[in-house]
mmCIF file of C-alpha atoms in Angstrom:
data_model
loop_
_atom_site.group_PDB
_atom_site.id
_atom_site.type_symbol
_atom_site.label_atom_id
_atom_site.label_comp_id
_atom_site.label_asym_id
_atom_site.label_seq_id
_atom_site.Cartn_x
_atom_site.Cartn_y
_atom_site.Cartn_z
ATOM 1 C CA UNK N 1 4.830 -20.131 -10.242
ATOM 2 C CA UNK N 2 2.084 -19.226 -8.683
ATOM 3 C CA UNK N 3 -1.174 -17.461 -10.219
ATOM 4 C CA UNK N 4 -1.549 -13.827 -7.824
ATOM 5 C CA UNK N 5 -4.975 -12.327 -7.117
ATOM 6 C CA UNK N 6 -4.627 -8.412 -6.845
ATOM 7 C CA UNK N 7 -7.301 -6.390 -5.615
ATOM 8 C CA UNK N 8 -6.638 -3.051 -7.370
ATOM 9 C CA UNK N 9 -8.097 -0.116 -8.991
ATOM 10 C CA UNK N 10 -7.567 1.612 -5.440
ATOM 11 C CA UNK N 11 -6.397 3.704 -7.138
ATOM 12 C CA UNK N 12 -5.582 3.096 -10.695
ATOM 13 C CA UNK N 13 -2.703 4.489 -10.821
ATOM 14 C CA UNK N 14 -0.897 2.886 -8.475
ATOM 15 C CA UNK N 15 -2.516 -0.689 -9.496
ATOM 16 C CA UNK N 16 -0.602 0.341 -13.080
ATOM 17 C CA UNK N 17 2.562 0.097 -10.591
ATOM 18 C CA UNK N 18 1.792 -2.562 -9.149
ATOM 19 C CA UNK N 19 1.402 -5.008 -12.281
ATOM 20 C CA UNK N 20 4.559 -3.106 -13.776
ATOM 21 C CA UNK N 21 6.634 -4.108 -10.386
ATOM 22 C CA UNK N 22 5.305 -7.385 -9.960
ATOM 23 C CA UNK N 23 6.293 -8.734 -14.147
ATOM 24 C CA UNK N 24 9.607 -6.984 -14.295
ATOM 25 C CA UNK N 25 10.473 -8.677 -11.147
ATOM 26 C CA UNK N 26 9.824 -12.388 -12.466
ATOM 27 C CA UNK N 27 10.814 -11.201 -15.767
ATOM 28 C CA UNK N 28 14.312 -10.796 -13.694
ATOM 29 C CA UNK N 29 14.071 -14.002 -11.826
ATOM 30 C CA UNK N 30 12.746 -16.238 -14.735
ATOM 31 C CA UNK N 31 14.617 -14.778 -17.876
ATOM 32 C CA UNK N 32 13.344 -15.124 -21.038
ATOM 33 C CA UNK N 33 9.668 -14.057 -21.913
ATOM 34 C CA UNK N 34 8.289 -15.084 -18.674
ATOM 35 C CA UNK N 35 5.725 -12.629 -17.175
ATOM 36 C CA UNK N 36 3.520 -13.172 -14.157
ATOM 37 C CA UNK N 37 0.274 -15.045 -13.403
ATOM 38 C CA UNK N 38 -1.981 -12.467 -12.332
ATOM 39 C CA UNK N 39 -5.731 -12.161 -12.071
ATOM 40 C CA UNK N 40 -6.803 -8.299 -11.901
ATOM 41 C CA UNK N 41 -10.044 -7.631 -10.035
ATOM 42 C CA UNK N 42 -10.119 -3.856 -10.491
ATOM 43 C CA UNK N 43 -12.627 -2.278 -8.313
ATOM 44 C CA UNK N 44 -14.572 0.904 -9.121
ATOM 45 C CA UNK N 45 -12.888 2.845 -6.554
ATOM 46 C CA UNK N 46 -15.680 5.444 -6.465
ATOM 47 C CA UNK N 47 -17.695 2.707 -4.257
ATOM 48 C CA UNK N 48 -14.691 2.148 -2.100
ATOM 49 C CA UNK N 49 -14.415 5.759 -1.408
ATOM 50 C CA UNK N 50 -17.748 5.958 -0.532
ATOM 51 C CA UNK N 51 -17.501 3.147 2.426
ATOM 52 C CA UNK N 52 -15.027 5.534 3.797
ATOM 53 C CA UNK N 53 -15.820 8.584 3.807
ATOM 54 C CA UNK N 54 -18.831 7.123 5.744
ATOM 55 C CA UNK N 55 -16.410 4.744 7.755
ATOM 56 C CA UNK N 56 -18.774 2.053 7.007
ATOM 57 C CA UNK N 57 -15.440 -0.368 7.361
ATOM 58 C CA UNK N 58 -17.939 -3.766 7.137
ATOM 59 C CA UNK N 59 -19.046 -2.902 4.213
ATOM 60 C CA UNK N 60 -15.771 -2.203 2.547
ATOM 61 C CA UNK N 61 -14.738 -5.483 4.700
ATOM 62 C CA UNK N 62 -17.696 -7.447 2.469
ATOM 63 C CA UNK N 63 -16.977 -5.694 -0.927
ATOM 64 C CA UNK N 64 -12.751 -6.660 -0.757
ATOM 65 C CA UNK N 65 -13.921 -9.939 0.778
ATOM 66 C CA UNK N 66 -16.225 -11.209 -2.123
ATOM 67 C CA UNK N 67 -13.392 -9.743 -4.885
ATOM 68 C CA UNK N 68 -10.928 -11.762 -2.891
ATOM 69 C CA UNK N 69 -13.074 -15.184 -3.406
ATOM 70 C CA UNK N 70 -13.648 -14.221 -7.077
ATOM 71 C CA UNK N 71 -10.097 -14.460 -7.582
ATOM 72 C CA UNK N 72 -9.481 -17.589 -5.488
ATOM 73 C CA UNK N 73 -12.411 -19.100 -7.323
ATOM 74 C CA UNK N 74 -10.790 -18.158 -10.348
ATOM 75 C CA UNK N 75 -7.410 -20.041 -9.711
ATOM 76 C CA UNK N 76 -5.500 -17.266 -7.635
ATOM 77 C CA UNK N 77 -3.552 -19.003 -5.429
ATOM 78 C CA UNK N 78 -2.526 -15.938 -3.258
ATOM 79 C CA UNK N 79 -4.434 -12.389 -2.838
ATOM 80 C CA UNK N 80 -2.937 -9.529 -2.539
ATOM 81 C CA UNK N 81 -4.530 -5.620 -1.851
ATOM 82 C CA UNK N 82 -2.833 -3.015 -3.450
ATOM 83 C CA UNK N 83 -3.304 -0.253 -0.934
ATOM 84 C CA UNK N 84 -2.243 0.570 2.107
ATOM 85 C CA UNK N 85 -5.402 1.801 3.830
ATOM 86 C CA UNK N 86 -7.505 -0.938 2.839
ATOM 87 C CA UNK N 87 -5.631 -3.183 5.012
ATOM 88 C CA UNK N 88 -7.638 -2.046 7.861
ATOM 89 C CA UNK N 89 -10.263 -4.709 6.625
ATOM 90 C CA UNK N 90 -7.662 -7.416 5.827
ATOM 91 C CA UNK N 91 -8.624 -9.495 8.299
ATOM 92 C CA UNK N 92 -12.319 -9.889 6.666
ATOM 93 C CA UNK N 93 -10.574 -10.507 3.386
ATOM 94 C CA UNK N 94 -8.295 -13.483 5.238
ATOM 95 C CA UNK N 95 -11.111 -14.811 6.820
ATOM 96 C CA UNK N 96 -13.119 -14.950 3.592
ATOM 97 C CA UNK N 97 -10.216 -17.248 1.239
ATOM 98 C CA UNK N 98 -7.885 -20.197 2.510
ATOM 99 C CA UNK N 99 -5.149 -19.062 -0.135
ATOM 100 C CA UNK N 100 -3.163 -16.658 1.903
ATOM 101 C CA UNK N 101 -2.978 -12.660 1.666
ATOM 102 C CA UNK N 102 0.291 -10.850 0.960
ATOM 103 C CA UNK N 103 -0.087 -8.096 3.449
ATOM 104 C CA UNK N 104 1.454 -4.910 2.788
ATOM 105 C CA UNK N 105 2.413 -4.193 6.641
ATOM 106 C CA UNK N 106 4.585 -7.501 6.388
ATOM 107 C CA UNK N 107 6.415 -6.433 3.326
ATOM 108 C CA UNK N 108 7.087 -2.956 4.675
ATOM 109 C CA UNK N 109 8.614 -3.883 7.673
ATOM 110 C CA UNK N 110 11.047 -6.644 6.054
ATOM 111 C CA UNK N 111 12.272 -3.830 3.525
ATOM 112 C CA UNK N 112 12.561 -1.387 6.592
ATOM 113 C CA UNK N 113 14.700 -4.146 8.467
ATOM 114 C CA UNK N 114 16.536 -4.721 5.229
ATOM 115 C CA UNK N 115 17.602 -1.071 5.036
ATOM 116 C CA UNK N 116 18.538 -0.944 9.067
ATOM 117 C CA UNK N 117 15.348 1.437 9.762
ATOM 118 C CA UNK N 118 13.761 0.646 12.955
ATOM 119 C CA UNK N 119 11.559 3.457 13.674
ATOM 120 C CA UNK N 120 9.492 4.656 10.358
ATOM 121 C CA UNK N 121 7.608 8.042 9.646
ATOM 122 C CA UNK N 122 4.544 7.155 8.338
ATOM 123 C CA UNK N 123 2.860 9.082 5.529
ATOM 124 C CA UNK N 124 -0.337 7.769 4.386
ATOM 125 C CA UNK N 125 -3.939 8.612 4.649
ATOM 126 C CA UNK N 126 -5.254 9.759 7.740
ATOM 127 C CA UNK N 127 -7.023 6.405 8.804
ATOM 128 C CA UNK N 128 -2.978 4.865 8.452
ATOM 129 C CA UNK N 129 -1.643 7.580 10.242
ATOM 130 C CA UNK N 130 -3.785 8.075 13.181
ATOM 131 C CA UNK N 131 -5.517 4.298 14.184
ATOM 132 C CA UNK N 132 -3.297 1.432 15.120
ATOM 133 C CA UNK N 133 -3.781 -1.051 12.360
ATOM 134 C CA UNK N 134 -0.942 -0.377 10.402
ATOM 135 C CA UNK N 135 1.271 0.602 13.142
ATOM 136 C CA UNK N 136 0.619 -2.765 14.843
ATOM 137 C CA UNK N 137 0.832 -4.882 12.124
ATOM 138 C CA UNK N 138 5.117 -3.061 11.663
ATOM 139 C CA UNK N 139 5.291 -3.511 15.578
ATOM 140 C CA UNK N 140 5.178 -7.263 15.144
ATOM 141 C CA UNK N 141 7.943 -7.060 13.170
ATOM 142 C CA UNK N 142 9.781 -4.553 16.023
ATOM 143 C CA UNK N 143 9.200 -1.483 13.681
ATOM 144 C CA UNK N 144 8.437 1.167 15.341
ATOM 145 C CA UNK N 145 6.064 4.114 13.575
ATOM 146 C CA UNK N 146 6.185 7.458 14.488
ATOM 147 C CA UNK N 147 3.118 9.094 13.453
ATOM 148 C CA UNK N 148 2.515 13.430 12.041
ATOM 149 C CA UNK N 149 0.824 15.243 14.225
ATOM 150 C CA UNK N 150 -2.389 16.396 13.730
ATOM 151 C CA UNK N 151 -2.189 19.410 11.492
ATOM 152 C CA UNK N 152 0.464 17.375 9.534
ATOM 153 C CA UNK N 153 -1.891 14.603 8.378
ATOM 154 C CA UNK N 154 -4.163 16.741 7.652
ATOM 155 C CA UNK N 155 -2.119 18.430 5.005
ATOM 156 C CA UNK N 156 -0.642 14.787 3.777
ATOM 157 C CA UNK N 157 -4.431 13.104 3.633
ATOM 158 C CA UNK N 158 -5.624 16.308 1.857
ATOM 159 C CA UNK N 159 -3.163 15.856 -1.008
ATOM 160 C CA UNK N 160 -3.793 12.429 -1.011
ATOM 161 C CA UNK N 161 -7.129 12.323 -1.865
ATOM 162 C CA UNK N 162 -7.671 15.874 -4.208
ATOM 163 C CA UNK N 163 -4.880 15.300 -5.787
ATOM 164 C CA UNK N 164 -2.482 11.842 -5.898
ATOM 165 C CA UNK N 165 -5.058 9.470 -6.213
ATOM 166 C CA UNK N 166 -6.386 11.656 -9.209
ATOM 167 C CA UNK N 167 -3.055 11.752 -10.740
ATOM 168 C CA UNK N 168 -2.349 15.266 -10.052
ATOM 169 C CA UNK N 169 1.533 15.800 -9.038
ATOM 170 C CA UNK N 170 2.828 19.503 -7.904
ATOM 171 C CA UNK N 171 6.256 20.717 -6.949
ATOM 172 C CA UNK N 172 4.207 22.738 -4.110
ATOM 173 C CA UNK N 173 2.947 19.373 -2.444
ATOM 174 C CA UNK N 174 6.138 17.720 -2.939
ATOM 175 C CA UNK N 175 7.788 20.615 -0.521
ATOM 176 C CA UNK N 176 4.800 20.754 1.813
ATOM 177 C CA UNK N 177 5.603 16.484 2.103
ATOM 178 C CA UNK N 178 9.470 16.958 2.278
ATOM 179 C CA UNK N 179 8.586 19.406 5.655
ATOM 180 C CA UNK N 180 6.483 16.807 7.253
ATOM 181 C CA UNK N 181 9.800 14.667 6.764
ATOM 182 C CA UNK N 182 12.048 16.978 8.762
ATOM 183 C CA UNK N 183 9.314 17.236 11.174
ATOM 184 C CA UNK N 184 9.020 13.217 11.366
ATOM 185 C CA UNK N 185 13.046 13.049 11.289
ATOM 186 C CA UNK N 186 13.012 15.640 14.210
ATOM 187 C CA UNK N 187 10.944 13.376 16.574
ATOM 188 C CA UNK N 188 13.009 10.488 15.806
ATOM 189 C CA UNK N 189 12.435 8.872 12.678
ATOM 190 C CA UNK N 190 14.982 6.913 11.018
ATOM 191 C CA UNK N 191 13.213 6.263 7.655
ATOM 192 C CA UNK N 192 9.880 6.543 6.035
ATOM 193 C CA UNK N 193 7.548 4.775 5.030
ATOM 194 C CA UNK N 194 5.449 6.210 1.780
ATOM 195 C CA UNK N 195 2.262 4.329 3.609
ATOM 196 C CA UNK N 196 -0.219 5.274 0.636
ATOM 197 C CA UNK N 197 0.706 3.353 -2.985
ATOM 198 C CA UNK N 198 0.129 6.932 -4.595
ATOM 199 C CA UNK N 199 3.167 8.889 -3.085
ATOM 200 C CA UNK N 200 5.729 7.171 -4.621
ATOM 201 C CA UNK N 201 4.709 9.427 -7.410
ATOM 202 C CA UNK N 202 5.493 12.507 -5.489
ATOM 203 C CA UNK N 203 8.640 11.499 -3.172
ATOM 204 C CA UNK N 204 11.530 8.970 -3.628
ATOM 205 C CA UNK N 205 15.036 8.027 -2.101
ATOM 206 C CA UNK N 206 16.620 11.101 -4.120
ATOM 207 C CA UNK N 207 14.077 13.686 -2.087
ATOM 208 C CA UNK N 208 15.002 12.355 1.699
ATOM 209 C CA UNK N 209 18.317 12.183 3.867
ATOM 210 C CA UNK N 210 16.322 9.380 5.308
ATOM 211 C CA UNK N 211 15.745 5.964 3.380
ATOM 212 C CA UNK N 212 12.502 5.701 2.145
ATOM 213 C CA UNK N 213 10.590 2.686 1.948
ATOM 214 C CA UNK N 214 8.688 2.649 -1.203
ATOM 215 C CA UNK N 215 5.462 0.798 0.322
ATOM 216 C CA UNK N 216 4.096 -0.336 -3.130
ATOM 217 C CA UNK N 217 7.620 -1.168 -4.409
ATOM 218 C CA UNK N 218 8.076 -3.000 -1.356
ATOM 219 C CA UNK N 219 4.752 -5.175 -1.378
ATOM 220 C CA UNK N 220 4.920 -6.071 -5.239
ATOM 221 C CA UNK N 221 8.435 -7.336 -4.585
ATOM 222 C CA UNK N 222 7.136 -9.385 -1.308
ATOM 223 C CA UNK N 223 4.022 -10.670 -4.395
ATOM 224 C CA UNK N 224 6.471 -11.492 -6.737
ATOM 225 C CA UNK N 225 9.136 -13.275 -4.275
ATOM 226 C CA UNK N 226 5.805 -16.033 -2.791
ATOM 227 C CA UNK N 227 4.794 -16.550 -6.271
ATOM 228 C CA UNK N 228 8.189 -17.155 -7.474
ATOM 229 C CA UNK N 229 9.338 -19.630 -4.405
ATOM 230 C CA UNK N 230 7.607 -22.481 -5.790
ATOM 231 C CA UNK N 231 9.842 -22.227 -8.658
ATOM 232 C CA UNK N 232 12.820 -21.713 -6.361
ATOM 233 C CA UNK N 233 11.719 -24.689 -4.188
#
């Protein structure tokens, strides 16, 4: 098995999911009382926050970068980032370790393929919703993203970051999100994509006549399935 490097605390809350996700699934595949290898590096997201709301992107690049070779150095033998958004600066954290990174883009589009969704709604911060990054890394995999407009993501980034990355859940963001799903299933979207790790804790399969791809489900499982193959192998 191998030992997993996760950059979280981006936020919190979602990093709780993401070490929940990533035991019960080799709990599952190992039986027994075996749990996973993991090495936490759990950032002060306060500092991350602050390289983007100034969009100073190579400085966030540096700060993920040097976590990333803390955990290699400390016997990770894959990395992982548990957010969507801070992909955007994955390829400074690749370039920075020779044990691979588990991106997030990768593991969305295999569960959207699983589920026979090639064009995704995207819900996620602004940054995810509006630049290329993300979108690109899906097209590789022929997913297709079809992005809010612009007075949608502003509503979806705003309860983002005042309220799901603070832990704050309300019934009136849940509807405002379920109407930027019709709107996204009106323009030809045949799933979504919950393309920020806090959402899950507002919308879920039962909430959409659309699958939804649970992005943080969907990238701990892709974690958990690399460290487990050497097992398999």
């Amino acid at each position: 098995m191998d030992t997993i490097g996760l950059i979280g605390g981006m936020s919190w809350h979602s990093t709780l999911d993401y070490y929940r996700a990533i035991n019960a699934r080799t709990a599952e595949a190992l039986g027994g009382h075996h749990s996973a290898r993991i090495l936490l590096s759990s950032l002060d997201f306060a500092e991350v926050r602050d390289c983007q709301v100034r969009e100073d992107w190579d400085a966030a690049g540096s700060l993920l970068a040097a976590e990333a070779r803390r955990l290699e150095a400390a016997g990770a033998d894959r990395v992982a980032i548990c957010t969507n958004l801070m992909h955007k600066v994955a390829p400074a954290v690749e370039a920075a370790i020779a044990v691979p990174l588990d991106h997030i883009g990768d593991a969305v589009a295999a569960a959207a393929q699983d589920r026979g969704v090639s064009r995704l709604g995207i819900l996620g911060t602004d940054w995810v919703m509006r630049e290329p990054f993300y979108a690109e890394r899906l097209a590789r995999h022929g997913v297709a993203a079809v992005m809010p407009s612009a007075d949608d993501r502003v509503v979806v980034d705003r309860i983002i970051w005042d309220e799901l990355t603070r832990g704050v859940v309300t019934d009136a963001s849940r509807a405002a999100y379920l109407a930027v799903v019709d709107r996204l299933v009106a323009q030809g979207a045949d799933g979504i994509v919950l393309a920020c790790t806090e959402i899950q804790l507002l919308l879920g399969d039962s909430d959409v006549a659309v699958p939804v791809i649970d992005s943080m489900a969907a990238h701990a499982e892709a974690i958990a399935s690399h460290a487990l193959a050497p097992v398999a192998a």
